C-alpha positions in Angstrom: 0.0 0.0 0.0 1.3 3.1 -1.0 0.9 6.3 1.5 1.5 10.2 0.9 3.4 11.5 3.2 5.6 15.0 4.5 9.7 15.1 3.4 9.7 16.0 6.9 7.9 12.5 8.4 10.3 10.4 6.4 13.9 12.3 6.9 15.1 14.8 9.0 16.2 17.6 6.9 18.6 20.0 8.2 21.6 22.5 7.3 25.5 22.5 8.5 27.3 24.7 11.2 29.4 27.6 9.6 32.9 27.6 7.9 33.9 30.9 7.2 36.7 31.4 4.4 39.3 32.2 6.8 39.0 28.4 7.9 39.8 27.2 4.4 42.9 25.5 4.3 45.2 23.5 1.2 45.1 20.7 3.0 42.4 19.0 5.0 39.1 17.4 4.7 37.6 18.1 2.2 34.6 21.2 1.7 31.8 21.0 -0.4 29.5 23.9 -1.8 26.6 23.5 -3.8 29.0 23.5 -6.9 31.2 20.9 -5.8 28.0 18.6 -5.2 26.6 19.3 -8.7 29.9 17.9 -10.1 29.6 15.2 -7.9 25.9 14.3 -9.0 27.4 14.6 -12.3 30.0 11.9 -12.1 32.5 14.5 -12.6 35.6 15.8 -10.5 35.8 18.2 -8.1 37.2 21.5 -10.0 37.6 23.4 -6.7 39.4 21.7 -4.2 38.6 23.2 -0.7 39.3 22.3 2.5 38.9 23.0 6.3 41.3 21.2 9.0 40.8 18.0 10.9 41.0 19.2 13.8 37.8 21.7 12.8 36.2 19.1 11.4 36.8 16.5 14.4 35.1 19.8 16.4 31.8 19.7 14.3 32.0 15.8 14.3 31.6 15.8 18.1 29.7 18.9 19.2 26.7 18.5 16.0 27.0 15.8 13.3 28.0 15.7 9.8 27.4 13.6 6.6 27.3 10.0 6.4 27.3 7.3 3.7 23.7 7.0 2.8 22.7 11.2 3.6 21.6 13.5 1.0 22.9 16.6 0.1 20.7 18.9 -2.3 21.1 22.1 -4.0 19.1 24.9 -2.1 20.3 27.9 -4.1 20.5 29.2 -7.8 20.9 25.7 -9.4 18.0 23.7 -7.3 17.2 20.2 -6.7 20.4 18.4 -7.5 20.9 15.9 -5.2 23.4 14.0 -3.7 24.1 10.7 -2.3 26.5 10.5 0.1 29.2 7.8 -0.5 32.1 8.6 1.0 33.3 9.3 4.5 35.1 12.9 5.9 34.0 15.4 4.2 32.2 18.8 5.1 29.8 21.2 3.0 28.5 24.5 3.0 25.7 25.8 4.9 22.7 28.0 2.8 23.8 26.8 -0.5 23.0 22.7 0.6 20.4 21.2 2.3 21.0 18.3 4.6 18.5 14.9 4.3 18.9 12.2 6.6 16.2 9.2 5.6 14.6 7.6 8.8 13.1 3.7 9.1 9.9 5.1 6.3 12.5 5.2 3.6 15.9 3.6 1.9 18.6 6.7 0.8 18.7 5.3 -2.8 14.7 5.6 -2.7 14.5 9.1 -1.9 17.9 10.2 -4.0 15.6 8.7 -7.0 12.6 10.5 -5.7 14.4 13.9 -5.4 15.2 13.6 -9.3 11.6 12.3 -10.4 9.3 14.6 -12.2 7.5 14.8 -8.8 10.2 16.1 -6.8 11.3 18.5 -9.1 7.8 20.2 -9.9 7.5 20.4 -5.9 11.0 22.1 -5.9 9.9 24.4 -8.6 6.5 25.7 -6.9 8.4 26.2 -3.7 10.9 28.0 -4.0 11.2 31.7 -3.3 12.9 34.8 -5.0 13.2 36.2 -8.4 16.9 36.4 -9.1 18.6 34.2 -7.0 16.2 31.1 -6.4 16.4 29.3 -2.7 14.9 26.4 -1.4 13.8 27.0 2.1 14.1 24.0 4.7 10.6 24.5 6.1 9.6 24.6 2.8 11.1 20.6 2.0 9.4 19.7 5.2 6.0 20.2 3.4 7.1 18.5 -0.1 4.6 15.3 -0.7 5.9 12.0 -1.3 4.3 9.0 -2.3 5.9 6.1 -0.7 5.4 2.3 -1.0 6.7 0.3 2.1 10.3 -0.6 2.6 10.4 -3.8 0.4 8.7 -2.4 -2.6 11.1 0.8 -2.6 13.9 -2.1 -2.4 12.3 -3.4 -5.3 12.4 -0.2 -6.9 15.7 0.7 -6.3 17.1 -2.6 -7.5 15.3 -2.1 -10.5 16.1 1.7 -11.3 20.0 1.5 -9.9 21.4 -0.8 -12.6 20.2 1.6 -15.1 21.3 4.7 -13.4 25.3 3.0 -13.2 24.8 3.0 -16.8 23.9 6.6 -17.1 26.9 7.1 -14.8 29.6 5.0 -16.5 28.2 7.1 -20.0 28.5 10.0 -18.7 32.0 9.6 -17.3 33.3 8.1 -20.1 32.0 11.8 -22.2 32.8 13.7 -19.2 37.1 12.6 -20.5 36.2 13.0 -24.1 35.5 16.6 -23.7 38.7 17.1 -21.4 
């Protein structure tokens, strides 16, 4: 049986603590901003390399939380709606530019990555949104997004079915990503 329910009763969607520029570093772990996690979503490389010390990180780490393998991280500003998934370990992002999504027991991360990108998603991320020239994606707003969601097995289903397709997009769009450079 399928249910409609809030973004906000299937994930907990939040926002980093502040880096400031004068924390950046050459060295480090690295730093995401909304660019950086475009390229990622596009199966490119990261063009800007930032990052912020371990010992800052390790600081955040303990006294809040940040990204894990199976999190979300989706454009909130200008370019909107790009998600995400996280699949790698010690990193840190931006805060305004990202939005933070952390599914709960109601939903699989793969599910809602492929939800974020539907038709559905993006149509709620398009109504919601606020300003003229520089478009943002409000938290509160997300909260309130609708999703349609089977129960754990059948998005399982659905994921197994959609993933294998999506590597192939991937792997294509890699192997054009080095033709161009």
């Amino acid at each position: 049986m399928w249910q409609v329910m809030s973004l906000g009763d299937v994930c907990t969607i939040s926002s980093s603590k502040r880096i400031f520029a004068k924390e950046y570093k050459t060295e480090g772990i690295p730093f995401y901003r909304g660019k950086e996690i475009i390229e990622k979503h596009n199966g490119s490389t990261v063009s800007t390399e930032l990052f912020i010390s371990l010992e800052r990180y390790e600081e955040i780490k303990s006294k809040y939380d940040v990204p894990k393998k199976g999190d979300i991280l989706l454009s909130s500003v200008g370019t909107l709606g790009v998600p995400w998934l996280v699949n790698e370990d010690n990193f840190y992002f931006k805060d305004g530019n990202l939005t933070w999504l952390r599914s709960n027991e109601k939903i699989i991360p793969d599910y809602l990555y492929f939800w974020l990108t539907s038709d559905e998603a993006q149509n709620q991320i398009d109504s919601k949104c606020i300003g003229s020239t520089q478009k943002a994606l409000t938290i509160e707003a997300l909260k309130k997004f609708k999703i349609t969601l089977p129960n754990v097995e059948v998005q399982k289903k659905i994921v197994s079915m959609i993933k294998p397709i999506e590597l192939k997009i991937d792997i294509n769009r890699r192997i054009n990503n080095n033709l161009v450079a």
